[in-house]
Amino acid sequence: MLTLAIIKPDAVKRGLAGKILAHLEAAGFVVRAARLVKLSTAQAEAFYEVHRERPFYRSLVTFMTSGPGLSLALERDDAVAHLRDVIGATDPAEAKPGTVRKLYAESKERNAIHASDSPETAAREVAFFFPEGELRDLRGSR
Ligand code: CMP
């Protein structure tokens, strides 16, 4: 199954995209599509629509439009749950040792990586960045 990750602008800016991608590949994820995207305000607002009423929404949109992020469609078995385990808690102070956020995040907002939180969200978020035709099959089995 597929899930969506974004290596966020804070991590890309600090030159951590390659390290984080290597971490994800070592955890068994296969890259099916990738794009460096600087979101517009309207795109960031739409992507995080579910958080519109939260106090951190405007700040989150400003942060996510502050530079390019690396959007990734990733595949493995049980991809959504596995990716959430690998990235760790939203707040790096609470993330388990060895998780991407514990290793690389600066704060609860500038937390290095986004991952879809359910299979339904993953389908919506993969489609947000990648039309079906942009998903590559690196294993040649489909
Ligand atoms: P993400 O997994 O992309 O989903 C929503 C994002 O909002 C989250 O990662 C953080 O970047 C941000 N976020 C969540 N909670 C807070 C908070 N309490 N304060 C600031 N930013 C937050």
Short mmCIF file of N, CA and C and ligand atoms in Angstrom, two decimals:
data_model
loop_
_atom_site.label_atom_id
_atom_site.label_comp_id
_atom_site.label_asym_id
_atom_site.label_seq_id
_atom_site.Cartn_x
_atom_site.Cartn_y
_atom_site.Cartn_z
N MET A 1 0.84 -1.21 0.00
CA MET A 1 0.00 0.00 0.00
C MET A 1 0.87 1.25 0.00
N LEU A 2 0.23 2.36 -0.41
CA LEU A 2 0.96 3.63 -0.51
C LEU A 2 0.65 4.55 0.67
N THR A 3 1.63 5.39 1.00
CA THR A 3 1.37 6.51 1.92
C THR A 3 2.14 7.73 1.41
N LEU A 4 1.82 8.87 2.00
CA LEU A 4 2.44 10.13 1.55
C LEU A 4 3.32 10.67 2.67
N ALA A 5 4.53 11.03 2.31
CA ALA A 5 5.42 11.73 3.25
C ALA A 5 5.84 13.04 2.61
N ILE A 6 6.08 14.04 3.45
CA ILE A 6 6.73 15.27 2.99
C ILE A 6 7.93 15.50 3.90
N ILE A 7 9.12 15.52 3.31
CA ILE A 7 10.29 15.99 4.06
C ILE A 7 10.16 17.50 4.03
N LYS A 8 9.91 18.09 5.21
CA LYS A 8 9.42 19.47 5.31
C LYS A 8 10.53 20.51 5.03
N PRO A 9 10.10 21.76 4.79
CA PRO A 9 11.07 22.80 4.43
C PRO A 9 12.23 22.97 5.42
N ASP A 10 11.98 22.76 6.71
CA ASP A 10 13.08 22.91 7.69
C ASP A 10 14.18 21.90 7.41
N ALA A 11 13.79 20.65 7.12
CA ALA A 11 14.77 19.58 6.90
C ALA A 11 15.46 19.74 5.55
N VAL A 12 14.70 20.12 4.52
CA VAL A 12 15.31 20.32 3.19
C VAL A 12 16.35 21.44 3.27
N LYS A 13 15.97 22.55 3.95
CA LYS A 13 16.86 23.71 4.08
C LYS A 13 18.16 23.35 4.78
N ARG A 14 18.07 22.44 5.76
CA ARG A 14 19.26 22.06 6.52
C ARG A 14 20.06 20.93 5.85
N GLY A 15 19.66 20.54 4.63
CA GLY A 15 20.41 19.52 3.90
C GLY A 15 20.21 18.12 4.43
N LEU A 16 19.00 17.86 4.98
CA LEU A 16 18.76 16.56 5.61
C LEU A 16 17.87 15.65 4.76
N ALA A 17 17.48 16.10 3.56
CA ALA A 17 16.54 15.30 2.76
C ALA A 17 17.12 13.91 2.43
N GLY A 18 18.38 13.87 2.04
CA GLY A 18 19.00 12.60 1.68
C GLY A 18 19.09 11.64 2.85
N LYS A 19 19.50 12.16 4.01
CA LYS A 19 19.61 11.31 5.21
C LYS A 19 18.25 10.74 5.59
N ILE A 20 17.22 11.61 5.52
CA ILE A 20 15.88 11.16 5.91
C ILE A 20 15.36 10.14 4.91
N LEU A 21 15.57 10.39 3.63
CA LEU A 21 15.12 9.42 2.62
C LEU A 21 15.85 8.08 2.81
N ALA A 22 17.13 8.12 3.09
CA ALA A 22 17.88 6.87 3.33
C ALA A 22 17.30 6.12 4.53
N HIS A 23 16.91 6.87 5.56
CA HIS A 23 16.30 6.27 6.75
C HIS A 23 15.00 5.55 6.36
N LEU A 24 14.20 6.20 5.51
CA LEU A 24 12.91 5.60 5.10
C LEU A 24 13.15 4.37 4.24
N GLU A 25 14.11 4.44 3.32
CA GLU A 25 14.41 3.28 2.46
C GLU A 25 14.93 2.12 3.30
N ALA A 26 15.76 2.43 4.30
CA ALA A 26 16.29 1.37 5.17
C ALA A 26 15.17 0.72 5.99
N ALA A 27 14.07 1.45 6.16
CA ALA A 27 12.92 0.91 6.90
C ALA A 27 11.97 0.17 5.96
N GLY A 28 12.38 -0.03 4.73
CA GLY A 28 11.60 -0.88 3.83
C GLY A 28 10.67 -0.17 2.88
N PHE A 29 10.70 1.17 2.90
CA PHE A 29 9.82 1.91 1.99
C PHE A 29 10.47 2.04 0.61
N VAL A 30 9.62 1.90 -0.41
CA VAL A 30 10.07 2.06 -1.79
C VAL A 30 9.47 3.36 -2.32
N VAL A 31 10.30 4.19 -2.93
CA VAL A 31 9.83 5.46 -3.50
C VAL A 31 9.10 5.18 -4.80
N ARG A 32 7.82 5.56 -4.86
CA ARG A 32 7.04 5.39 -6.09
C ARG A 32 6.93 6.70 -6.87
N ALA A 33 7.10 7.83 -6.17
CA ALA A 33 7.10 9.15 -6.82
C ALA A 33 7.73 10.13 -5.84
N ALA A 34 8.37 11.17 -6.40
CA ALA A 34 9.03 12.18 -5.57
C ALA A 34 9.02 13.51 -6.30
N ARG A 35 8.77 14.58 -5.56
CA ARG A 35 8.83 15.91 -6.18
C ARG A 35 9.17 16.97 -5.13
N LEU A 36 10.11 17.85 -5.48
CA LEU A 36 10.43 18.98 -4.61
C LEU A 36 9.42 20.08 -4.91
N VAL A 37 8.60 20.41 -3.92
CA VAL A 37 7.46 21.32 -4.15
C VAL A 37 7.49 22.47 -3.16
N LYS A 38 7.44 23.71 -3.68
CA LYS A 38 7.21 24.87 -2.81
C LYS A 38 5.72 25.16 -2.89
N LEU A 39 5.01 24.83 -1.83
CA LEU A 39 3.55 24.99 -1.82
C LEU A 39 3.18 26.47 -1.85
N SER A 40 2.10 26.79 -2.57
CA SER A 40 1.50 28.12 -2.46
C SER A 40 0.70 28.16 -1.15
N THR A 41 0.33 29.37 -0.73
CA THR A 41 -0.50 29.48 0.48
C THR A 41 -1.79 28.71 0.30
N ALA A 42 -2.43 28.85 -0.86
CA ALA A 42 -3.70 28.14 -1.09
C ALA A 42 -3.51 26.63 -1.04
N GLN A 43 -2.40 26.14 -1.59
CA GLN A 43 -2.15 24.69 -1.55
C GLN A 43 -1.91 24.20 -0.12
N ALA A 44 -1.11 24.95 0.65
CA ALA A 44 -0.84 24.54 2.03
C ALA A 44 -2.13 24.59 2.86
N GLU A 45 -2.94 25.61 2.63
CA GLU A 45 -4.23 25.70 3.34
C GLU A 45 -5.10 24.50 3.02
N ALA A 46 -5.14 24.11 1.75
CA ALA A 46 -5.97 22.98 1.34
C ALA A 46 -5.42 21.67 1.91
N PHE A 47 -4.10 21.52 1.88
CA PHE A 47 -3.50 20.28 2.36
C PHE A 47 -3.79 20.07 3.85
N TYR A 48 -3.74 21.17 4.61
CA TYR A 48 -3.95 21.08 6.07
C TYR A 48 -5.34 21.55 6.48
N GLU A 49 -6.29 21.48 5.56
CA GLU A 49 -7.67 21.91 5.80
C GLU A 49 -8.24 21.38 7.13
N VAL A 50 -7.94 20.13 7.44
CA VAL A 50 -8.46 19.49 8.66
C VAL A 50 -8.03 20.22 9.93
N HIS A 51 -6.93 20.99 9.85
CA HIS A 51 -6.43 21.72 11.02
C HIS A 51 -6.86 23.19 11.04
N ARG A 52 -7.76 23.58 10.13
CA ARG A 52 -8.09 25.01 9.94
C ARG A 52 -8.46 25.73 11.24
N GLU A 53 -9.14 25.05 12.14
CA GLU A 53 -9.60 25.70 13.37
C GLU A 53 -8.55 25.68 14.49
N ARG A 54 -7.43 24.99 14.25
CA ARG A 54 -6.40 24.89 15.30
C ARG A 54 -5.63 26.21 15.44
N PRO A 55 -5.18 26.51 16.67
CA PRO A 55 -4.44 27.76 16.88
C PRO A 55 -3.14 27.84 16.09
N PHE A 56 -2.56 26.70 15.72
CA PHE A 56 -1.28 26.72 15.01
C PHE A 56 -1.43 26.73 13.49
N TYR A 57 -2.67 26.81 12.99
CA TYR A 57 -2.91 26.66 11.54
C TYR A 57 -2.16 27.69 10.70
N ARG A 58 -2.30 29.00 11.03
CA ARG A 58 -1.68 30.04 10.20
C ARG A 58 -0.16 29.89 10.21
N SER A 59 0.38 29.63 11.39
CA SER A 59 1.82 29.47 11.52
C SER A 59 2.29 28.24 10.72
N LEU A 60 1.51 27.17 10.76
CA LEU A 60 1.85 25.96 10.01
C LEU A 60 1.87 26.24 8.51
N VAL A 61 0.86 26.99 8.03
CA VAL A 61 0.80 27.32 6.61
C VAL A 61 2.00 28.18 6.22
N THR A 62 2.34 29.16 7.06
CA THR A 62 3.51 30.01 6.78
C THR A 62 4.79 29.18 6.71
N PHE A 63 4.95 28.28 7.67
CA PHE A 63 6.13 27.41 7.69
C PHE A 63 6.18 26.52 6.45
N MET A 64 5.06 25.91 6.09
CA MET A 64 5.06 24.95 4.98
C MET A 64 5.24 25.63 3.62
N THR A 65 5.04 26.96 3.58
CA THR A 65 5.26 27.70 2.33
C THR A 65 6.61 28.44 2.34
N SER A 66 7.42 28.20 3.38
CA SER A 66 8.65 28.98 3.54
C SER A 66 9.78 28.50 2.64
N GLY A 67 9.60 27.34 2.01
CA GLY A 67 10.62 26.79 1.12
C GLY A 67 10.11 25.47 0.58
N PRO A 68 10.87 24.86 -0.31
CA PRO A 68 10.40 23.60 -0.87
C PRO A 68 10.46 22.45 0.13
N GLY A 69 9.50 21.55 0.01
CA GLY A 69 9.52 20.29 0.74
C GLY A 69 9.62 19.17 -0.29
N LEU A 70 10.11 18.01 0.14
CA LEU A 70 10.22 16.87 -0.77
C LEU A 70 9.05 15.93 -0.52
N SER A 71 8.10 15.93 -1.47
CA SER A 71 6.91 15.08 -1.35
C SER A 71 7.24 13.70 -1.92
N LEU A 72 6.82 12.67 -1.19
CA LEU A 72 7.17 11.29 -1.55
C LEU A 72 5.94 10.39 -1.47
N ALA A 73 5.68 9.62 -2.51
CA ALA A 73 4.71 8.53 -2.42
C ALA A 73 5.52 7.28 -2.13
N LEU A 74 5.24 6.66 -0.98
CA LEU A 74 6.06 5.55 -0.48
C LEU A 74 5.22 4.29 -0.37
N GLU A 75 5.82 3.16 -0.72
CA GLU A 75 5.10 1.89 -0.66
C GLU A 75 5.81 0.89 0.22
N ARG A 76 5.03 0.19 1.02
CA ARG A 76 5.44 -1.04 1.70
C ARG A 76 4.18 -1.65 2.30
N ASP A 77 4.27 -2.83 2.89
CA ASP A 77 3.10 -3.39 3.55
C ASP A 77 2.74 -2.51 4.74
N ASP A 78 1.45 -2.37 4.99
CA ASP A 78 0.96 -1.58 6.12
C ASP A 78 1.71 -0.23 6.23
N ALA A 79 1.81 0.45 5.08
CA ALA A 79 2.68 1.62 4.96
C ALA A 79 2.31 2.75 5.92
N VAL A 80 1.03 3.01 6.11
CA VAL A 80 0.63 4.16 6.94
C VAL A 80 1.11 3.97 8.37
N ALA A 81 0.80 2.82 8.96
CA ALA A 81 1.18 2.58 10.36
C ALA A 81 2.69 2.50 10.50
N HIS A 82 3.35 1.80 9.57
CA HIS A 82 4.81 1.67 9.66
C HIS A 82 5.50 3.04 9.56
N LEU A 83 5.02 3.88 8.63
CA LEU A 83 5.69 5.18 8.48
C LEU A 83 5.50 6.02 9.74
N ARG A 84 4.33 5.95 10.33
CA ARG A 84 4.11 6.74 11.55
C ARG A 84 5.04 6.25 12.68
N ASP A 85 5.26 4.94 12.74
CA ASP A 85 6.22 4.42 13.73
C ASP A 85 7.62 4.94 13.47
N VAL A 86 8.01 4.95 12.20
CA VAL A 86 9.38 5.32 11.83
C VAL A 86 9.64 6.81 12.07
N ILE A 87 8.60 7.66 11.88
CA ILE A 87 8.84 9.10 12.04
C ILE A 87 8.74 9.54 13.50
N GLY A 88 7.93 8.86 14.31
CA GLY A 88 7.82 9.20 15.73
C GLY A 88 6.78 10.27 16.00
N ALA A 89 6.62 10.64 17.27
CA ALA A 89 5.59 11.57 17.72
C ALA A 89 5.77 12.95 17.10
N THR A 90 4.65 13.68 16.96
CA THR A 90 4.66 15.04 16.39
C THR A 90 5.70 15.93 17.07
N ASP A 91 5.72 15.87 18.39
CA ASP A 91 6.67 16.67 19.18
C ASP A 91 7.97 15.87 19.35
N PRO A 92 9.09 16.37 18.82
CA PRO A 92 10.34 15.60 18.92
C PRO A 92 10.73 15.28 20.37
N ALA A 93 10.28 16.13 21.30
CA ALA A 93 10.60 15.87 22.71
C ALA A 93 9.94 14.58 23.19
N GLU A 94 8.84 14.20 22.51
CA GLU A 94 8.13 12.98 22.90
C GLU A 94 8.42 11.80 21.98
N ALA A 95 9.17 12.03 20.91
CA ALA A 95 9.43 10.96 19.93
C ALA A 95 10.45 9.96 20.50
N LYS A 96 10.25 8.68 20.13
CA LYS A 96 11.15 7.63 20.62
C LYS A 96 12.53 7.76 19.98
N PRO A 97 13.56 7.31 20.71
CA PRO A 97 14.92 7.33 20.15
C PRO A 97 14.97 6.59 18.82
N GLY A 98 15.74 7.15 17.89
CA GLY A 98 15.92 6.49 16.59
C GLY A 98 14.88 6.85 15.56
N THR A 99 13.81 7.56 15.97
CA THR A 99 12.80 7.98 14.99
C THR A 99 13.30 9.22 14.24
N VAL A 100 12.71 9.44 13.06
CA VAL A 100 13.16 10.58 12.23
C VAL A 100 13.02 11.89 12.99
N ARG A 101 11.89 12.06 13.68
CA ARG A 101 11.70 13.34 14.37
C ARG A 101 12.64 13.49 15.56
N LYS A 102 12.90 12.38 16.28
CA LYS A 102 13.85 12.49 17.39
C LYS A 102 15.23 12.87 16.86
N LEU A 103 15.59 12.31 15.70
CA LEU A 103 16.92 12.56 15.15
C LEU A 103 17.04 13.95 14.53
N TYR A 104 15.96 14.42 13.85
CA TYR A 104 16.13 15.58 12.96
C TYR A 104 15.20 16.75 13.21
N ALA A 105 14.11 16.60 13.99
CA ALA A 105 13.14 17.70 14.11
C ALA A 105 13.64 18.77 15.08
N GLU A 106 13.23 20.02 14.79
CA GLU A 106 13.63 21.15 15.63
C GLU A 106 12.59 21.47 16.69
N SER A 107 11.32 21.28 16.37
CA SER A 107 10.23 21.65 17.29
C SER A 107 8.97 20.93 16.84
N LYS A 108 7.90 21.14 17.62
CA LYS A 108 6.62 20.52 17.31
C LYS A 108 6.11 20.95 15.93
N GLU A 109 6.35 22.20 15.55
CA GLU A 109 5.94 22.66 14.22
C GLU A 109 6.98 22.29 13.17
N ARG A 110 8.21 22.65 13.40
CA ARG A 110 9.30 22.39 12.44
C ARG A 110 9.81 20.98 12.71
N ASN A 111 8.94 20.01 12.36
CA ASN A 111 9.22 18.64 12.81
C ASN A 111 9.68 17.71 11.69
N ALA A 112 10.32 18.29 10.68
CA ALA A 112 11.13 17.55 9.69
C ALA A 112 10.34 16.73 8.66
N ILE A 113 9.22 16.14 9.07
CA ILE A 113 8.53 15.24 8.14
C ILE A 113 7.04 15.16 8.47
N HIS A 114 6.26 15.03 7.43
CA HIS A 114 4.83 14.77 7.56
C HIS A 114 4.57 13.36 7.04
N ALA A 115 3.60 12.67 7.67
CA ALA A 115 3.14 11.38 7.14
C ALA A 115 1.63 11.30 7.26
N SER A 116 0.99 10.67 6.30
CA SER A 116 -0.47 10.49 6.33
C SER A 116 -0.87 9.73 7.60
N ASP A 117 -2.05 10.10 8.16
CA ASP A 117 -2.43 9.50 9.44
C ASP A 117 -3.44 8.36 9.34
N SER A 118 -3.94 8.05 8.13
CA SER A 118 -4.86 6.92 7.97
C SER A 118 -4.81 6.50 6.49
N PRO A 119 -5.28 5.31 6.16
CA PRO A 119 -5.30 4.90 4.75
C PRO A 119 -6.15 5.84 3.89
N GLU A 120 -7.25 6.35 4.44
CA GLU A 120 -8.11 7.28 3.68
C GLU A 120 -7.36 8.58 3.40
N THR A 121 -6.70 9.10 4.43
CA THR A 121 -5.91 10.33 4.26
C THR A 121 -4.77 10.09 3.28
N ALA A 122 -4.16 8.91 3.35
CA ALA A 122 -3.04 8.60 2.45
C ALA A 122 -3.50 8.66 0.99
N ALA A 123 -4.65 8.10 0.70
CA ALA A 123 -5.16 8.11 -0.68
C ALA A 123 -5.36 9.55 -1.15
N ARG A 124 -5.95 10.37 -0.27
CA ARG A 124 -6.20 11.78 -0.62
C ARG A 124 -4.88 12.54 -0.80
N GLU A 125 -3.94 12.30 0.12
CA GLU A 125 -2.69 13.06 0.10
C GLU A 125 -1.76 12.63 -1.05
N VAL A 126 -1.73 11.34 -1.37
CA VAL A 126 -0.94 10.90 -2.53
C VAL A 126 -1.50 11.56 -3.79
N ALA A 127 -2.84 11.56 -3.93
CA ALA A 127 -3.48 12.16 -5.12
C ALA A 127 -3.26 13.68 -5.16
N PHE A 128 -3.12 14.31 -3.99
CA PHE A 128 -2.90 15.76 -3.92
C PHE A 128 -1.61 16.13 -4.67
N PHE A 129 -0.58 15.31 -4.52
CA PHE A 129 0.72 15.62 -5.14
C PHE A 129 0.98 14.88 -6.45
N PHE A 130 0.42 13.66 -6.57
CA PHE A 130 0.81 12.81 -7.70
C PHE A 130 -0.40 12.23 -8.42
N PRO A 131 -0.60 12.66 -9.68
CA PRO A 131 -1.60 11.98 -10.48
C PRO A 131 -1.19 10.52 -10.67
N GLU A 132 -2.17 9.66 -10.85
CA GLU A 132 -1.91 8.21 -10.97
C GLU A 132 -0.74 7.90 -11.91
N GLY A 133 -0.68 8.60 -13.03
CA GLY A 133 0.35 8.32 -14.04
C GLY A 133 1.77 8.62 -13.60
N GLU A 134 1.93 9.35 -12.48
CA GLU A 134 3.29 9.68 -12.00
C GLU A 134 3.83 8.67 -11.01
N LEU A 135 3.02 7.66 -10.67
CA LEU A 135 3.49 6.64 -9.73
C LEU A 135 4.26 5.59 -10.51
N ARG A 136 5.54 5.47 -10.20
CA ARG A 136 6.40 4.52 -10.92
C ARG A 136 6.46 3.21 -10.17
N ASP A 137 6.60 2.14 -10.93
CA ASP A 137 6.74 0.82 -10.33
C ASP A 137 8.18 0.36 -10.44
N LEU A 138 8.92 0.48 -9.31
CA LEU A 138 10.34 0.17 -9.36
C LEU A 138 10.61 -1.32 -9.24
N ARG A 139 9.59 -2.08 -8.83
CA ARG A 139 9.81 -3.53 -8.67
C ARG A 139 9.36 -4.33 -9.89
N GLY A 140 8.70 -3.64 -10.80
CA GLY A 140 8.30 -4.28 -12.05
C GLY A 140 7.21 -5.34 -11.91
N SER A 141 6.55 -5.38 -10.74
CA SER A 141 5.58 -6.45 -10.54
C SER A 141 4.14 -6.00 -10.82
N ARG A 142 3.93 -4.69 -10.99
CA ARG A 142 2.58 -4.22 -11.31
C ARG A 142 2.64 -3.27 -12.49
P1 CMP B 1 2.11 17.07 10.56
O1 CMP B 1 2.30 15.61 10.78
O2 CMP B 1 2.50 17.62 9.23
O3 CMP B 1 0.57 17.44 10.82
C1 CMP B 1 0.15 18.71 11.23
C2 CMP B 1 1.29 19.60 11.58
O4 CMP B 1 0.94 20.68 12.39
C3 CMP B 1 2.29 18.83 12.43
O5 CMP B 1 2.94 17.85 11.67
C4 CMP B 1 3.15 19.95 12.96
O6 CMP B 1 4.06 20.46 12.00
C5 CMP B 1 2.06 21.00 13.20
N1 CMP B 1 1.61 20.99 14.61
C6 CMP B 1 0.88 20.06 15.22
N2 CMP B 1 0.64 20.40 16.50
C7 CMP B 1 1.23 21.59 16.68
C8 CMP B 1 1.34 22.48 17.76
N3 CMP B 1 0.76 22.20 18.95
N4 CMP B 1 2.01 23.62 17.58
C9 CMP B 1 2.57 23.90 16.40
N5 CMP B 1 2.50 23.10 15.31
C10 CMP B 1 1.84 21.95 15.46
#
